């Protein structure tokens, strides 16, 4: 028995079957997964995969909203074990500045390498949803009321055109649950193909479909018409295919009065609840701006859609902030079951689907807690109070999900939120991870969504299985297969290794073939969609790698001495391991210098495995990667290690940039004088071949002011030919010095810095120094007197999730931790809508041990590419 705990208006029962066409999603063939080898760290296999019977049952109706006299039971089968994945470390943002969010990445760990993984191979690429068959395309066109020759469409209520392949993504997301009973998927379209538009369009289509159905329900109830529109009768034979008012309909889909249509199935299967999207805080302003472009606020239906942001930086914006009034206005209807635990489930109600809520990754469960309420427990007859949470969602999207996968020991906030919404919802939400990196990092990226799908099936008392998987523990095993193949595929020589490769490849191929078509969509610019290339003529994202070997001299000699310290530790470790091997009866292979090197440098977190003195040397090598003179200056005591620590330079850099924006260049220079780095800046610049290359690129950027745009390089849309640049480093130390050098060198260029001490939103006393304000400044139109602009930051902060296409230069001062991270960074300027020719380069130094180790590890082998048959060529790095 279900008991209503509140009296808000709700939708009535809906007739009709919930048993819809269960045609499986399509698959398509594409490039082979192992075109190039790659490498990921492998989590340990699960110790056990037991069951946890909960005895909870539920029956879904065809409508999620509360109806008098309805009943529902729900059961939970065995608990699905979550899979460990990448770490959830955060940047060194101060909680006082950002109570709601820590920026992605880890600038505090500038002495170690972070989690690194395979980036050059696409899991599921051959079988993911990249194309659409003719039958499904016809079905899509019927839903969106467009001819089958459509290549782009501006649906009613939209301010922009949606391209055909984007319509496919929207249709796929909307119909996963209604047509296939699959509660989610993974949207892995390539960078710059418009995933943000696809998500916002999905919300808008869904919300307006729900509004359409409310109109239809009123007509079915008592014949009430809206603006004179008539609809099909509620009782239908199945032959009806068109609403009598379809031609005058303001809605973007076929009318929901046609019970055989997909719009009806979407409206009656999905709960009438808000859409929640987890968004990186640095990207929130971009999402808000994109929403304003996609949604036509003058449209009679779309104007009723609402966007709110659950983040403290928007607290003063009454129009956008998801405050207490918005919480009260978006809570669902609680119903109570009479069982041993008196469980509560959340249903939707009229109007809730019109809300899109943006929340940051660390604010997800905080948002959920704001929906907690104390209610009278009607069922026990004593008037006791019980705690209930009234938050629900129809869709949950996880933007840039690869950055917060979490683990079974420490799940991240966004996926804890998903679990809460799933467990308390009368119907489970559809959940979608959204990231171009999903196909790049192996099968483990699909684990969270498959976990949600399997648990949802448990709650529905259905067979707990999808794509041959009934237990997400299999992802650990297949990830191990994936890593093994990437490591061994290209150099297996003996028959035993070849046999092992065949077995592992077969297992992984089976998973790809059975699972990817069901849950993964991943298109690339070179893909053709219905005969046309998806990329609209834009260039493929290619990062040019430029070797900038350090100069001979005192700096290089000091650098070599740091390498010698690391090498001495390798030798001492080898000596110790050989002694232990001999004392232990010589069991196993004899330790060699190569085996020690592989253990120390073969995966991430090198510094953590070195002893104290060698760890310090390794940290200095990393910090001096862009400016080698730091090695000599630290050796001579002119610069101390604490001068380069993120806790020192991040606040200093933020203070300098803020002073520049508030008072001008002179004030900025005064701030720099407090750092010993300012006194050494000339030597730092003169000894850096990377900074010399950067200067040439900056000069090239400035030269366009006097050039005439061409057909191949049209120039920005503001009519000028003024270009901008984003410069990224891996360490905060390199970013700070680069910012200082550029600002000193180019007085007529507006150089800005975003680091971990930069607030997301500038306050009244910050003189416009906030992340959002700087990004908005960089993207703003120019006139002929506007300066060229350069934004300096780190991969962790500005290397993903931002649209910076008013700039067209992206210069990476040192290798990123993964190839994918570099492509993500390049995609900030090379994306759909970019009119200028992008210039994307990465600078590296083949005389730098730390960078060589990173590049080799990044090239997908534990064995260094050029060293895989021998030891590290230390003489290359040691003088």
mmCIF file of C-alpha atoms in Angstrom, residues 637-834:
data_model
loop_
_atom_site.group_PDB
_atom_site.id
_atom_site.type_symbol
_atom_site.label_atom_id
_atom_site.label_comp_id
_atom_site.label_asym_id
_atom_site.label_seq_id
_atom_site.Cartn_x
_atom_site.Cartn_y
_atom_site.Cartn_z
ATOM 1 C CA UNK A 637 70.678 28.478 -3.107
ATOM 2 C CA UNK A 638 69.411 31.519 -5.035
ATOM 3 C CA UNK A 639 65.943 29.973 -5.209
ATOM 4 C CA UNK A 640 64.522 27.735 -2.505
ATOM 5 C CA UNK A 641 62.162 24.810 -2.986
ATOM 6 C CA UNK A 642 59.451 26.628 -1.049
ATOM 7 C CA UNK A 643 59.658 29.494 -3.564
ATOM 8 C CA UNK A 644 58.308 27.074 -6.176
ATOM 9 C CA UNK A 645 55.711 25.336 -4.040
ATOM 10 C CA UNK A 646 52.115 25.744 -5.186
ATOM 11 C CA UNK A 647 51.233 27.190 -1.788
ATOM 12 C CA UNK A 648 53.640 30.056 -2.479
ATOM 13 C CA UNK A 649 53.335 30.790 -6.176
ATOM 14 C CA UNK A 650 49.602 30.323 -6.680
ATOM 15 C CA UNK A 651 48.571 33.120 -4.273
ATOM 16 C CA UNK A 652 51.407 35.301 -5.614
ATOM 17 C CA UNK A 653 50.344 34.806 -9.224
ATOM 18 C CA UNK A 654 46.703 35.509 -8.414
ATOM 19 C CA UNK A 655 47.688 38.653 -6.524
ATOM 20 C CA UNK A 656 49.821 39.871 -9.447
ATOM 21 C CA UNK A 657 47.097 39.332 -12.052
ATOM 22 C CA UNK A 658 44.492 40.959 -9.828
ATOM 23 C CA UNK A 659 46.789 43.963 -9.330
ATOM 24 C CA UNK A 660 47.260 44.237 -13.093
ATOM 25 C CA UNK A 661 43.506 44.249 -13.739
ATOM 26 C CA UNK A 662 42.845 46.719 -10.915
ATOM 27 C CA UNK A 663 45.775 49.143 -11.097
ATOM 28 C CA UNK A 664 47.826 48.315 -14.145
ATOM 29 C CA UNK A 665 51.235 46.980 -15.017
ATOM 30 C CA UNK A 666 53.254 48.884 -12.392
ATOM 31 C CA UNK A 667 51.219 47.385 -9.558
ATOM 32 C CA UNK A 668 51.744 43.911 -10.991
ATOM 33 C CA UNK A 669 55.521 44.400 -11.121
ATOM 34 C CA UNK A 670 55.545 45.477 -7.469
ATOM 35 C CA UNK A 671 53.894 42.194 -6.516
ATOM 36 C CA UNK A 672 56.477 40.212 -8.463
ATOM 37 C CA UNK A 673 59.349 41.966 -6.719
ATOM 38 C CA UNK A 674 58.415 40.071 -3.561
ATOM 39 C CA UNK A 675 59.530 36.812 -5.233
ATOM 40 C CA UNK A 676 63.121 35.743 -5.815
ATOM 41 C CA UNK A 677 61.977 34.420 -9.207
ATOM 42 C CA UNK A 678 61.567 37.992 -10.427
ATOM 43 C CA UNK A 679 65.223 38.724 -9.722
ATOM 44 C CA UNK A 680 66.254 35.714 -11.814
ATOM 45 C CA UNK A 681 63.779 36.122 -14.634
ATOM 46 C CA UNK A 682 66.352 37.082 -17.296
ATOM 47 C CA UNK A 683 68.431 33.959 -16.743
ATOM 48 C CA UNK A 684 65.293 31.840 -16.601
ATOM 49 C CA UNK A 685 64.185 33.223 -19.975
ATOM 50 C CA UNK A 686 67.594 33.080 -21.660
ATOM 51 C CA UNK A 687 68.215 29.445 -20.717
ATOM 52 C CA UNK A 688 64.773 28.226 -21.798
ATOM 53 C CA UNK A 689 64.543 27.026 -25.394
ATOM 54 C CA UNK A 690 60.853 26.449 -24.784
ATOM 55 C CA UNK A 691 60.235 30.089 -23.870
ATOM 56 C CA UNK A 692 62.179 31.123 -26.963
ATOM 57 C CA UNK A 693 59.843 28.995 -29.080
ATOM 58 C CA UNK A 694 56.835 30.428 -27.269
ATOM 59 C CA UNK A 695 58.002 33.951 -28.107
ATOM 60 C CA UNK A 696 58.120 33.061 -31.810
ATOM 61 C CA UNK A 697 54.568 31.773 -31.607
ATOM 62 C CA UNK A 698 53.399 34.905 -29.788
ATOM 63 C CA UNK A 699 55.090 37.099 -32.395
ATOM 64 C CA UNK A 700 53.353 35.097 -35.119
ATOM 65 C CA UNK A 701 50.002 35.601 -33.375
ATOM 66 C CA UNK A 702 50.539 39.369 -33.122
ATOM 67 C CA UNK A 703 51.568 39.608 -36.781
ATOM 68 C CA UNK A 704 48.034 38.767 -37.905
ATOM 69 C CA UNK A 705 46.879 42.231 -36.847
ATOM 70 C CA UNK A 706 48.314 43.544 -40.096
ATOM 71 C CA UNK A 707 47.334 40.600 -42.276
ATOM 72 C CA UNK A 708 44.229 40.238 -44.408
ATOM 73 C CA UNK A 709 42.045 37.178 -43.668
ATOM 74 C CA UNK A 710 42.039 34.514 -46.377
ATOM 75 C CA UNK A 711 39.577 31.871 -47.500
ATOM 76 C CA UNK A 712 41.555 29.208 -45.639
ATOM 77 C CA UNK A 713 41.882 31.327 -42.487
ATOM 78 C CA UNK A 714 38.862 33.585 -42.330
ATOM 79 C CA UNK A 715 39.660 35.382 -39.113
ATOM 80 C CA UNK A 716 37.355 36.007 -36.154
ATOM 81 C CA UNK A 717 33.702 36.906 -36.633
ATOM 82 C CA UNK A 718 34.106 40.373 -35.086
ATOM 83 C CA UNK A 719 35.705 41.602 -38.324
ATOM 84 C CA UNK A 720 39.192 42.143 -36.909
ATOM 85 C CA UNK A 721 42.128 39.832 -37.416
ATOM 86 C CA UNK A 722 43.223 39.936 -33.789
ATOM 87 C CA UNK A 723 44.198 36.518 -32.453
ATOM 88 C CA UNK A 724 44.439 35.229 -28.879
ATOM 89 C CA UNK A 725 46.354 32.381 -27.234
ATOM 90 C CA UNK A 726 46.026 29.939 -24.368
ATOM 91 C CA UNK A 727 49.282 28.663 -22.813
ATOM 92 C CA UNK A 728 49.143 25.564 -20.622
ATOM 93 C CA UNK A 729 51.695 23.909 -18.362
ATOM 94 C CA UNK A 730 51.489 20.780 -16.267
ATOM 95 C CA UNK A 731 52.965 22.217 -13.080
ATOM 96 C CA UNK A 732 51.803 25.426 -11.369
ATOM 97 C CA UNK A 733 55.463 26.438 -11.119
ATOM 98 C CA UNK A 734 55.893 26.436 -14.914
ATOM 99 C CA UNK A 735 52.592 28.270 -15.380
ATOM 100 C CA UNK A 736 53.559 31.020 -12.933
ATOM 101 C CA UNK A 737 56.998 31.670 -14.452
ATOM 102 C CA UNK A 738 55.571 31.625 -17.981
ATOM 103 C CA UNK A 739 52.932 34.169 -16.959
ATOM 104 C CA UNK A 740 55.604 36.413 -15.438
ATOM 105 C CA UNK A 741 57.894 36.142 -18.459
ATOM 106 C CA UNK A 742 55.140 36.901 -20.964
ATOM 107 C CA UNK A 743 53.798 39.860 -19.001
ATOM 108 C CA UNK A 744 57.293 41.340 -18.698
ATOM 109 C CA UNK A 745 58.092 40.747 -22.375
ATOM 110 C CA UNK A 746 54.860 41.824 -24.080
ATOM 111 C CA UNK A 747 53.671 45.111 -22.652
ATOM 112 C CA UNK A 748 50.962 45.588 -25.306
ATOM 113 C CA UNK A 749 49.471 42.132 -24.843
ATOM 114 C CA UNK A 750 46.909 41.455 -22.122
ATOM 115 C CA UNK A 751 48.373 38.462 -20.279
ATOM 116 C CA UNK A 752 46.148 36.789 -17.682
ATOM 117 C CA UNK A 753 46.632 33.908 -15.264
ATOM 118 C CA UNK A 754 44.184 31.393 -13.854
ATOM 119 C CA UNK A 755 45.491 29.140 -11.114
ATOM 120 C CA UNK A 756 44.211 27.358 -8.016
ATOM 121 C CA UNK A 757 43.949 30.654 -6.108
ATOM 122 C CA UNK A 758 41.699 32.288 -8.702
ATOM 123 C CA UNK A 759 38.088 32.449 -7.585
ATOM 124 C CA UNK A 760 35.447 31.034 -9.864
ATOM 125 C CA UNK A 761 33.508 34.300 -9.791
ATOM 126 C CA UNK A 762 35.027 37.696 -9.014
ATOM 127 C CA UNK A 763 33.624 39.457 -5.983
ATOM 128 C CA UNK A 764 33.054 43.222 -5.639
ATOM 129 C CA UNK A 765 36.634 43.785 -4.449
ATOM 130 C CA UNK A 766 38.318 41.507 -7.005
ATOM 131 C CA UNK A 767 38.453 43.996 -9.896
ATOM 132 C CA UNK A 768 37.080 41.424 -12.313
ATOM 133 C CA UNK A 769 39.694 38.829 -11.388
ATOM 134 C CA UNK A 770 37.697 35.595 -11.490
ATOM 135 C CA UNK A 771 37.862 32.540 -13.693
ATOM 136 C CA UNK A 772 34.529 33.196 -15.342
ATOM 137 C CA UNK A 773 35.354 36.867 -15.929
ATOM 138 C CA UNK A 774 38.731 36.080 -17.504
ATOM 139 C CA UNK A 775 37.238 33.445 -19.796
ATOM 140 C CA UNK A 776 34.462 35.850 -20.770
ATOM 141 C CA UNK A 777 37.086 38.538 -21.458
ATOM 142 C CA UNK A 778 39.082 36.186 -23.663
ATOM 143 C CA UNK A 779 35.969 35.211 -25.650
ATOM 144 C CA UNK A 780 34.588 38.742 -26.029
ATOM 145 C CA UNK A 781 34.537 40.459 -29.471
ATOM 146 C CA UNK A 782 37.420 42.782 -30.376
ATOM 147 C CA UNK A 783 37.714 46.075 -32.198
ATOM 148 C CA UNK A 784 40.792 47.426 -33.970
ATOM 149 C CA UNK A 785 42.216 48.906 -30.740
ATOM 150 C CA UNK A 786 41.749 45.755 -28.661
ATOM 151 C CA UNK A 787 44.921 44.050 -27.418
ATOM 152 C CA UNK A 788 45.948 40.515 -28.196
ATOM 153 C CA UNK A 789 45.242 38.338 -25.173
ATOM 154 C CA UNK A 790 47.049 35.385 -23.648
ATOM 155 C CA UNK A 791 45.614 33.158 -20.939
ATOM 156 C CA UNK A 792 48.159 31.138 -18.934
ATOM 157 C CA UNK A 793 47.009 28.196 -16.816
ATOM 158 C CA UNK A 794 47.515 24.486 -16.187
ATOM 159 C CA UNK A 795 46.066 21.408 -17.840
ATOM 160 C CA UNK A 796 44.232 20.614 -14.597
ATOM 161 C CA UNK A 797 42.321 23.898 -14.545
ATOM 162 C CA UNK A 798 41.827 25.064 -18.131
ATOM 163 C CA UNK A 799 42.717 22.005 -20.163
ATOM 164 C CA UNK A 800 39.159 20.673 -20.467
ATOM 165 C CA UNK A 801 35.478 21.617 -20.431
ATOM 166 C CA UNK A 802 35.991 25.183 -21.663
ATOM 167 C CA UNK A 803 35.054 26.814 -24.960
ATOM 168 C CA UNK A 804 37.890 29.226 -25.766
ATOM 169 C CA UNK A 805 37.429 29.403 -29.523
ATOM 170 C CA UNK A 806 37.915 33.196 -29.698
ATOM 171 C CA UNK A 807 41.536 32.125 -29.261
ATOM 172 C CA UNK A 808 43.118 29.985 -31.944
ATOM 173 C CA UNK A 809 46.599 29.353 -30.500
ATOM 174 C CA UNK A 810 47.106 26.671 -27.881
ATOM 175 C CA UNK A 811 50.702 26.218 -26.724
ATOM 176 C CA UNK A 812 51.510 23.427 -24.269
ATOM 177 C CA UNK A 813 54.799 24.131 -22.527
ATOM 178 C CA UNK A 814 55.430 20.549 -21.430
ATOM 179 C CA UNK A 815 53.921 17.132 -22.121
ATOM 180 C CA UNK A 816 50.598 16.428 -20.469
ATOM 181 C CA UNK A 817 50.176 13.297 -18.429
ATOM 182 C CA UNK A 818 48.267 11.631 -21.266
ATOM 183 C CA UNK A 819 47.941 12.147 -24.997
ATOM 184 C CA UNK A 820 44.209 12.536 -24.506
ATOM 185 C CA UNK A 821 44.816 15.414 -22.094
ATOM 186 C CA UNK A 822 46.738 17.198 -24.832
ATOM 187 C CA UNK A 823 43.942 16.655 -27.326
ATOM 188 C CA UNK A 824 41.452 17.893 -24.749
ATOM 189 C CA UNK A 825 43.574 21.016 -24.312
ATOM 190 C CA UNK A 826 43.841 21.563 -28.068
ATOM 191 C CA UNK A 827 40.074 21.194 -28.365
ATOM 192 C CA UNK A 828 39.621 24.348 -26.273
ATOM 193 C CA UNK A 829 40.474 26.302 -29.452
ATOM 194 C CA UNK A 830 39.930 23.692 -32.178
ATOM 195 C CA UNK A 831 36.214 22.996 -32.039
ATOM 196 C CA UNK A 832 33.009 23.381 -34.022
ATOM 197 C CA UNK A 833 32.424 27.033 -34.868
ATOM 198 C CA UNK A 834 36.110 27.956 -34.972
#
